[in-house]
C-alpha cells in the first residue's frame, strides 16, 4: 500500500542509523543527487489480478511537503521512457487485461523534467503518456492513480477530458481544506485552485468520481482549520475520503513544528471527518442513480448470485445474473449498466443490453 510507504521508509532510516552507530558510515540509500534517471527494471508480463494491471511510469518527487520524507528517500522526479511504458502496455493488453492503472511516487510529475524527450507536439506532462496509451487499439480503459493539485491544475484537467479511454475518476489529494495549513504543509495550491479543478471536471461530467486524502491534526491546526477541511469535503462531494491523523516523520520539517495537536483532539477530529465523508459519499452515490456507465466486472459471488466490478468513475457496482455460468462469462468484460439503487458499498444496477 502506497500509504504505508512513509512508515517503511522511517523504519529503514532508523535501522540505518543504528547500523551506522554500530559499524560506522555506510551507504544503504543512494544520495538524492545521484538519483537522476529512471531505473528500468523490465516489463511486467503478469499479475495476480485478471482484469486490472498496474504500470509504473515514474519515480521520485520534487514537492517536499513538510510532513513527507519520500523526496529525500526516493530522489528527484524521474520519468520512465514512454516507449517502455507502451511496450509493457501492449504486452498486458495482449494477455487480456482491460484496465491499465498508471502509478508512481508522484504520478502527475510524469514528463516534468527539463530534459524529458517526447515526440508529441502541444502535449506535455502526464498528458503525453495518456495520449499514447489512448491511441492504442482495443476495448480497454486507462486509470490514473493518485494525482497532486500541486502539479495538476484546471487547465490540464480539462485537456485530459478529451481522451475517451481515460476513466472519469481522479484521486486528487486535498490533505487540508485550510489555506493556512496548506501553506504550512508546503502544498502549492489553495482552496480556490482545488475547487477550480473540481468545477472543470464536474462541469464535463456531473458524476465524475473524485477521491482524496485528508490529514487531520497537522501541527498548528485549529478548530477553524478543521472546519475548513470539513467544508471542503462537503462542498466537493467526494466519492471516498481517506482520513489520516497526522503522525510525526523524523527528518521532516513538520516534526519540528510547534503547536503539535494532542492525540485526543486528533482522534475526535478524525472520527468527525470520517462521519462527514461517509455522508458525502452517500450523497454522491444518490446523485448517480439512473446513470448509465461502463463497468469492468471482476468478481462473481455464488451466495448472492451477483457479479461486481467498478465503473469508470470508481463506483462499486453489483448486478444480478442468471446463474454461475452467466456470472463467470461476464468476468473481465466491460458492460454498460444502469444504476438503480444504493447497495452495500456502492450501487446496484441492471444490464442495459437486456
Short mmCIF file of N, CA, C and O in Angstrom, two decimals, residues 8-96:
data_model
loop_
_atom_site.label_atom_id
_atom_site.label_comp_id
_atom_site.label_asym_id
_atom_site.label_seq_id
_atom_site.Cartn_x
_atom_site.Cartn_y
_atom_site.Cartn_z
N UNK A 8 7.50 2.52 6.21
CA UNK A 8 8.61 1.66 5.83
C UNK A 8 9.90 2.45 5.71
O UNK A 8 10.96 2.00 6.13
N UNK A 9 9.80 3.64 5.14
CA UNK A 9 10.98 4.49 4.98
C UNK A 9 11.52 4.91 6.34
O UNK A 9 12.73 4.90 6.59
N UNK A 10 10.59 5.27 7.25
CA UNK A 10 11.00 5.69 8.59
C UNK A 10 11.76 4.58 9.31
O UNK A 10 12.81 4.80 9.91
N UNK A 11 11.25 3.34 9.19
CA UNK A 11 11.92 2.21 9.83
C UNK A 11 13.28 1.97 9.20
O UNK A 11 14.26 1.67 9.89
N UNK A 12 13.35 2.09 7.88
CA UNK A 12 14.61 1.91 7.18
C UNK A 12 15.65 2.92 7.64
O UNK A 12 16.81 2.58 7.90
N UNK A 13 15.24 4.17 7.80
CA UNK A 13 16.16 5.21 8.26
C UNK A 13 16.62 4.97 9.70
O UNK A 13 17.79 5.19 10.04
N UNK A 14 15.70 4.48 10.53
CA UNK A 14 16.06 4.17 11.91
C UNK A 14 17.06 3.02 11.96
O UNK A 14 18.05 3.06 12.71
N UNK A 15 16.80 1.98 11.15
CA UNK A 15 17.72 0.84 11.10
C UNK A 15 19.09 1.26 10.59
O UNK A 15 20.13 0.79 11.07
N UNK A 16 19.08 2.17 9.60
CA UNK A 16 20.35 2.65 9.04
C UNK A 16 21.16 3.40 10.09
O UNK A 16 22.38 3.23 10.18
N UNK A 17 20.47 4.21 10.91
CA UNK A 17 21.16 4.97 11.94
C UNK A 17 21.77 4.04 13.00
O UNK A 17 22.90 4.25 13.44
N UNK A 18 21.02 3.01 13.37
CA UNK A 18 21.52 2.05 14.36
C UNK A 18 22.77 1.35 13.84
O UNK A 18 23.78 1.22 14.53
N UNK A 19 22.72 0.90 12.57
CA UNK A 19 23.87 0.20 11.99
C UNK A 19 25.06 1.13 11.83
O UNK A 19 26.21 0.74 12.02
N UNK A 20 24.76 2.40 11.50
CA UNK A 20 25.85 3.39 11.34
C UNK A 20 26.57 3.58 12.66
O UNK A 20 27.80 3.68 12.70
N UNK A 21 25.80 3.64 13.75
CA UNK A 21 26.40 3.82 15.08
C UNK A 21 27.22 2.60 15.49
O UNK A 21 28.23 2.70 16.17
N UNK A 22 26.77 1.42 15.03
CA UNK A 22 27.47 0.19 15.41
C UNK A 22 28.68 -0.10 14.53
O UNK A 22 29.71 -0.57 15.00
N UNK A 23 28.55 0.18 13.22
CA UNK A 23 29.58 -0.25 12.28
C UNK A 23 30.28 0.90 11.56
O UNK A 23 31.22 0.68 10.80
N UNK A 24 29.81 2.13 11.78
CA UNK A 24 30.38 3.25 11.07
C UNK A 24 29.59 3.57 9.82
O UNK A 24 28.64 2.86 9.47
N UNK A 25 29.93 4.63 9.10
CA UNK A 25 29.16 5.06 7.92
C UNK A 25 29.11 3.99 6.83
O UNK A 25 30.07 3.27 6.60
N UNK A 26 27.97 3.91 6.17
CA UNK A 26 27.80 3.04 5.01
C UNK A 26 26.66 3.60 4.17
O UNK A 26 25.88 4.41 4.63
N UNK A 27 26.59 3.18 2.94
CA UNK A 27 25.53 3.67 2.04
C UNK A 27 24.47 2.59 1.89
O UNK A 27 24.75 1.49 1.43
N UNK A 28 23.25 2.90 2.31
CA UNK A 28 22.11 1.99 2.13
C UNK A 28 21.16 2.56 1.08
O UNK A 28 20.60 1.83 0.29
N UNK A 29 21.00 3.88 1.12
CA UNK A 29 20.19 4.57 0.13
C UNK A 29 21.09 5.56 -0.60
O UNK A 29 21.84 6.30 0.03
N UNK A 30 21.04 5.55 -1.91
CA UNK A 30 21.87 6.48 -2.66
C UNK A 30 21.52 7.93 -2.31
O UNK A 30 20.36 8.24 -2.04
N UNK A 31 22.50 8.82 -2.30
CA UNK A 31 22.22 10.23 -2.06
C UNK A 31 21.22 10.75 -3.10
O UNK A 31 21.22 10.30 -4.25
N UNK A 32 20.39 11.70 -2.70
CA UNK A 32 19.35 12.23 -3.57
C UNK A 32 19.92 12.72 -4.91
O UNK A 32 19.35 12.49 -5.97
N UNK A 33 21.08 13.39 -4.85
CA UNK A 33 21.64 13.97 -6.07
C UNK A 33 22.09 12.90 -7.08
O UNK A 33 22.32 13.20 -8.25
N UNK A 34 22.24 11.66 -6.63
CA UNK A 34 22.64 10.59 -7.54
C UNK A 34 21.44 9.90 -8.20
O UNK A 34 21.60 9.12 -9.15
N UNK A 35 20.25 10.18 -7.69
CA UNK A 35 19.04 9.57 -8.25
C UNK A 35 18.49 10.50 -9.33
O UNK A 35 17.57 11.28 -9.11
N UNK A 36 19.06 10.41 -10.53
CA UNK A 36 18.73 11.35 -11.60
C UNK A 36 17.97 10.72 -12.76
O UNK A 36 17.29 11.41 -13.50
N UNK A 37 18.10 9.41 -12.92
CA UNK A 37 17.48 8.76 -14.07
C UNK A 37 16.57 7.62 -13.60
O UNK A 37 16.86 6.96 -12.60
N UNK A 38 15.49 7.41 -14.35
CA UNK A 38 14.58 6.31 -14.02
C UNK A 38 15.30 4.98 -14.26
O UNK A 38 15.91 4.77 -15.31
N UNK A 39 15.27 4.10 -13.26
CA UNK A 39 15.93 2.81 -13.38
C UNK A 39 14.93 1.79 -13.92
O UNK A 39 14.00 1.38 -13.23
N UNK A 40 15.12 1.39 -15.16
CA UNK A 40 14.21 0.43 -15.81
C UNK A 40 14.44 -0.96 -15.25
O UNK A 40 15.58 -1.46 -15.23
N UNK A 41 13.39 -1.60 -14.77
CA UNK A 41 13.51 -2.94 -14.18
C UNK A 41 12.82 -4.00 -15.03
O UNK A 41 12.58 -5.11 -14.57
N UNK A 42 12.49 -3.64 -16.26
CA UNK A 42 11.85 -4.62 -17.15
C UNK A 42 10.34 -4.50 -17.10
O UNK A 42 9.77 -3.88 -16.21
N UNK A 43 9.68 -5.10 -18.08
CA UNK A 43 8.23 -5.00 -18.15
C UNK A 43 7.57 -6.10 -17.33
O UNK A 43 8.12 -7.19 -17.16
N UNK A 44 6.41 -5.79 -16.80
CA UNK A 44 5.61 -6.77 -16.07
C UNK A 44 4.75 -7.51 -17.09
O UNK A 44 4.05 -6.89 -17.90
N UNK A 45 4.79 -8.82 -17.05
CA UNK A 45 4.03 -9.61 -18.02
C UNK A 45 2.82 -10.30 -17.41
O UNK A 45 1.96 -10.80 -18.12
N UNK A 46 2.74 -10.35 -16.07
CA UNK A 46 1.58 -10.98 -15.42
C UNK A 46 1.44 -10.43 -14.02
O UNK A 46 2.38 -9.90 -13.44
N UNK A 47 0.25 -10.55 -13.45
CA UNK A 47 0.00 -10.15 -12.08
C UNK A 47 -1.22 -10.90 -11.56
O UNK A 47 -1.95 -11.55 -12.32
N UNK A 48 -1.44 -10.79 -10.24
CA UNK A 48 -2.50 -11.59 -9.61
C UNK A 48 -3.88 -11.26 -10.17
O UNK A 48 -4.69 -12.14 -10.41
N UNK A 49 -4.16 -9.98 -10.36
CA UNK A 49 -5.44 -9.58 -10.91
C UNK A 49 -5.58 -10.06 -12.35
O UNK A 49 -4.61 -10.06 -13.10
N UNK A 50 -6.78 -10.45 -12.72
CA UNK A 50 -7.02 -10.88 -14.10
C UNK A 50 -7.63 -9.77 -14.95
O UNK A 50 -7.85 -9.94 -16.14
N UNK A 51 -7.94 -8.66 -14.31
CA UNK A 51 -8.64 -7.59 -15.03
C UNK A 51 -7.88 -6.28 -15.07
O UNK A 51 -7.88 -5.58 -16.07
N UNK A 52 -7.21 -5.93 -13.97
CA UNK A 52 -6.58 -4.62 -13.83
C UNK A 52 -5.07 -4.79 -13.69
O UNK A 52 -4.60 -5.54 -12.85
N UNK A 53 -4.32 -4.06 -14.51
CA UNK A 53 -2.86 -4.13 -14.48
C UNK A 53 -2.28 -2.78 -14.09
O UNK A 53 -2.77 -1.73 -14.52
N UNK A 54 -1.23 -2.79 -13.28
CA UNK A 54 -0.59 -1.57 -12.81
C UNK A 54 0.73 -1.37 -13.54
O UNK A 54 1.56 -2.27 -13.60
N UNK A 55 0.91 -0.18 -14.09
CA UNK A 55 2.14 0.15 -14.81
C UNK A 55 2.81 1.34 -14.12
O UNK A 55 2.24 2.43 -14.04
N UNK A 56 4.03 1.13 -13.65
CA UNK A 56 4.77 2.22 -13.03
C UNK A 56 5.36 3.11 -14.11
O UNK A 56 6.04 2.64 -15.02
N UNK A 57 5.08 4.41 -14.03
CA UNK A 57 5.53 5.33 -15.08
C UNK A 57 6.57 6.33 -14.60
O UNK A 57 7.20 7.00 -15.42
N UNK A 58 6.75 6.47 -13.29
CA UNK A 58 7.75 7.42 -12.80
C UNK A 58 8.16 7.09 -11.38
O UNK A 58 7.54 6.25 -10.72
N UNK A 59 9.23 7.73 -10.91
CA UNK A 59 9.72 7.55 -9.56
C UNK A 59 10.15 8.91 -9.04
O UNK A 59 10.38 9.85 -9.79
N UNK A 60 10.25 9.03 -7.71
CA UNK A 60 10.75 10.26 -7.11
C UNK A 60 9.73 11.38 -7.01
O UNK A 60 8.63 11.30 -7.57
N UNK A 61 10.11 12.42 -6.28
CA UNK A 61 9.21 13.55 -6.06
C UNK A 61 10.02 14.82 -5.78
O UNK A 61 11.05 14.76 -5.10
N UNK A 62 9.53 15.94 -6.30
CA UNK A 62 10.22 17.24 -6.12
C UNK A 62 9.45 18.19 -5.21
O UNK A 62 9.83 19.35 -5.08
N UNK A 63 8.37 17.73 -4.60
CA UNK A 63 7.45 18.66 -3.95
C UNK A 63 7.84 19.05 -2.52
O UNK A 63 7.51 20.13 -2.06
N UNK A 64 8.45 18.19 -1.78
CA UNK A 64 8.93 18.48 -0.43
C UNK A 64 7.83 19.01 0.49
O UNK A 64 7.97 20.07 1.13
N UNK A 65 6.72 18.30 0.57
CA UNK A 65 5.70 18.63 1.57
C UNK A 65 6.35 18.52 2.95
O UNK A 65 7.18 17.63 3.18
N UNK A 66 5.98 19.40 3.84
CA UNK A 66 6.70 19.50 5.11
C UNK A 66 6.54 18.29 6.02
O UNK A 66 7.30 18.11 6.97
N UNK A 67 5.56 17.42 5.73
CA UNK A 67 5.31 16.24 6.56
C UNK A 67 5.87 14.96 5.96
O UNK A 67 5.74 13.88 6.54
N UNK A 68 6.50 15.05 4.76
CA UNK A 68 6.81 13.84 3.99
C UNK A 68 8.31 13.63 3.82
O UNK A 68 9.05 14.56 3.48
N UNK A 69 8.75 12.39 4.02
CA UNK A 69 10.16 12.04 3.90
C UNK A 69 10.50 11.49 2.51
O UNK A 69 11.67 11.34 2.14
N UNK A 70 9.48 11.18 1.70
CA UNK A 70 9.68 10.48 0.44
C UNK A 70 10.66 11.17 -0.52
O UNK A 70 11.52 10.51 -1.10
N UNK A 71 10.60 12.50 -0.72
CA UNK A 71 11.54 13.13 -1.66
C UNK A 71 13.00 12.91 -1.28
O UNK A 71 13.86 12.84 -2.16
N UNK A 72 13.28 12.78 0.02
CA UNK A 72 14.66 12.57 0.46
C UNK A 72 15.09 11.13 0.21
O UNK A 72 16.26 10.86 -0.08
N UNK A 73 14.15 10.20 0.33
CA UNK A 73 14.48 8.79 0.19
C UNK A 73 14.41 8.30 -1.24
O UNK A 73 15.16 7.40 -1.64
N UNK A 74 13.52 8.88 -2.07
CA UNK A 74 13.31 8.39 -3.43
C UNK A 74 13.92 9.29 -4.51
O UNK A 74 13.88 8.95 -5.69
N UNK A 75 14.47 10.43 -4.10
CA UNK A 75 15.15 11.28 -5.06
C UNK A 75 14.22 12.15 -5.88
O UNK A 75 13.01 12.19 -5.65
N UNK A 76 14.80 12.84 -6.85
CA UNK A 76 14.04 13.75 -7.70
C UNK A 76 13.12 12.97 -8.64
O UNK A 76 13.30 11.78 -8.88
N UNK A 77 12.11 13.66 -9.17
CA UNK A 77 11.18 13.04 -10.10
C UNK A 77 11.91 12.56 -11.35
O UNK A 77 12.69 13.31 -11.95
N UNK A 78 11.64 11.30 -11.73
CA UNK A 78 12.27 10.71 -12.91
C UNK A 78 11.22 9.93 -13.68
O UNK A 78 10.55 9.07 -13.12
N UNK A 79 11.07 10.27 -14.94
CA UNK A 79 10.03 9.65 -15.76
C UNK A 79 10.57 8.45 -16.53
O UNK A 79 11.69 8.48 -17.05
N UNK A 80 9.74 7.44 -16.64
CA UNK A 80 10.09 6.27 -17.44
C UNK A 80 9.91 6.59 -18.92
O UNK A 80 8.99 7.33 -19.30
N UNK A 81 10.75 6.04 -19.76
CA UNK A 81 10.66 6.28 -21.19
C UNK A 81 9.31 5.80 -21.72
O UNK A 81 8.87 4.69 -21.39
N UNK A 82 8.66 6.63 -22.52
CA UNK A 82 7.32 6.30 -22.99
C UNK A 82 7.30 5.01 -23.81
O UNK A 82 6.34 4.25 -23.76
N UNK A 83 8.37 4.75 -24.57
CA UNK A 83 8.39 3.53 -25.39
C UNK A 83 8.38 2.27 -24.53
O UNK A 83 7.80 1.24 -24.93
N UNK A 84 9.00 2.33 -23.34
CA UNK A 84 8.99 1.19 -22.43
C UNK A 84 7.60 0.99 -21.82
O UNK A 84 7.15 -0.15 -21.63
N UNK A 85 6.94 2.10 -21.52
CA UNK A 85 5.58 2.02 -20.98
C UNK A 85 4.63 1.43 -22.01
O UNK A 85 3.82 0.54 -21.71
N UNK A 86 4.73 1.89 -23.24
CA UNK A 86 3.86 1.41 -24.32
C UNK A 86 4.12 -0.08 -24.59
O UNK A 86 3.19 -0.86 -24.80
N UNK A 87 5.38 -0.46 -24.56
CA UNK A 87 5.72 -1.88 -24.78
C UNK A 87 5.09 -2.75 -23.70
O UNK A 87 4.54 -3.82 -23.99
N UNK A 88 5.16 -2.30 -22.45
CA UNK A 88 4.55 -3.06 -21.35
C UNK A 88 3.03 -3.07 -21.49
O UNK A 88 2.39 -4.10 -21.28
N UNK A 89 2.45 -1.94 -21.85
CA UNK A 89 1.00 -1.85 -22.00
C UNK A 89 0.51 -2.82 -23.08
O UNK A 89 -0.49 -3.54 -22.89
N UNK A 90 1.19 -2.85 -24.21
CA UNK A 90 0.79 -3.75 -25.30
C UNK A 90 0.84 -5.21 -24.85
O UNK A 90 -0.06 -6.00 -25.17
N UNK A 91 1.88 -5.54 -24.10
CA UNK A 91 2.02 -6.92 -23.61
C UNK A 91 0.87 -7.28 -22.68
O UNK A 91 0.30 -8.38 -22.78
N UNK A 92 0.51 -6.37 -21.79
CA UNK A 92 -0.58 -6.63 -20.84
C UNK A 92 -1.93 -6.70 -21.55
O UNK A 92 -2.79 -7.53 -21.21
N UNK A 93 -2.14 -5.86 -22.54
CA UNK A 93 -3.40 -5.89 -23.29
C UNK A 93 -3.52 -7.18 -24.09
O UNK A 93 -4.62 -7.76 -24.19
N UNK A 94 -2.41 -7.66 -24.62
CA UNK A 94 -2.43 -8.92 -25.35
C UNK A 94 -2.80 -10.08 -24.45
O UNK A 94 -3.39 -11.07 -24.90
N UNK A 95 -2.47 -9.96 -23.15
CA UNK A 95 -2.80 -11.01 -22.20
C UNK A 95 -4.23 -10.89 -21.67
O UNK A 95 -4.66 -11.69 -20.83
N UNK A 96 -4.96 -9.85 -22.11
CA UNK A 96 -6.37 -9.77 -21.79
C UNK A 96 -6.77 -8.76 -20.73
O UNK A 96 -7.96 -8.65 -20.41
#
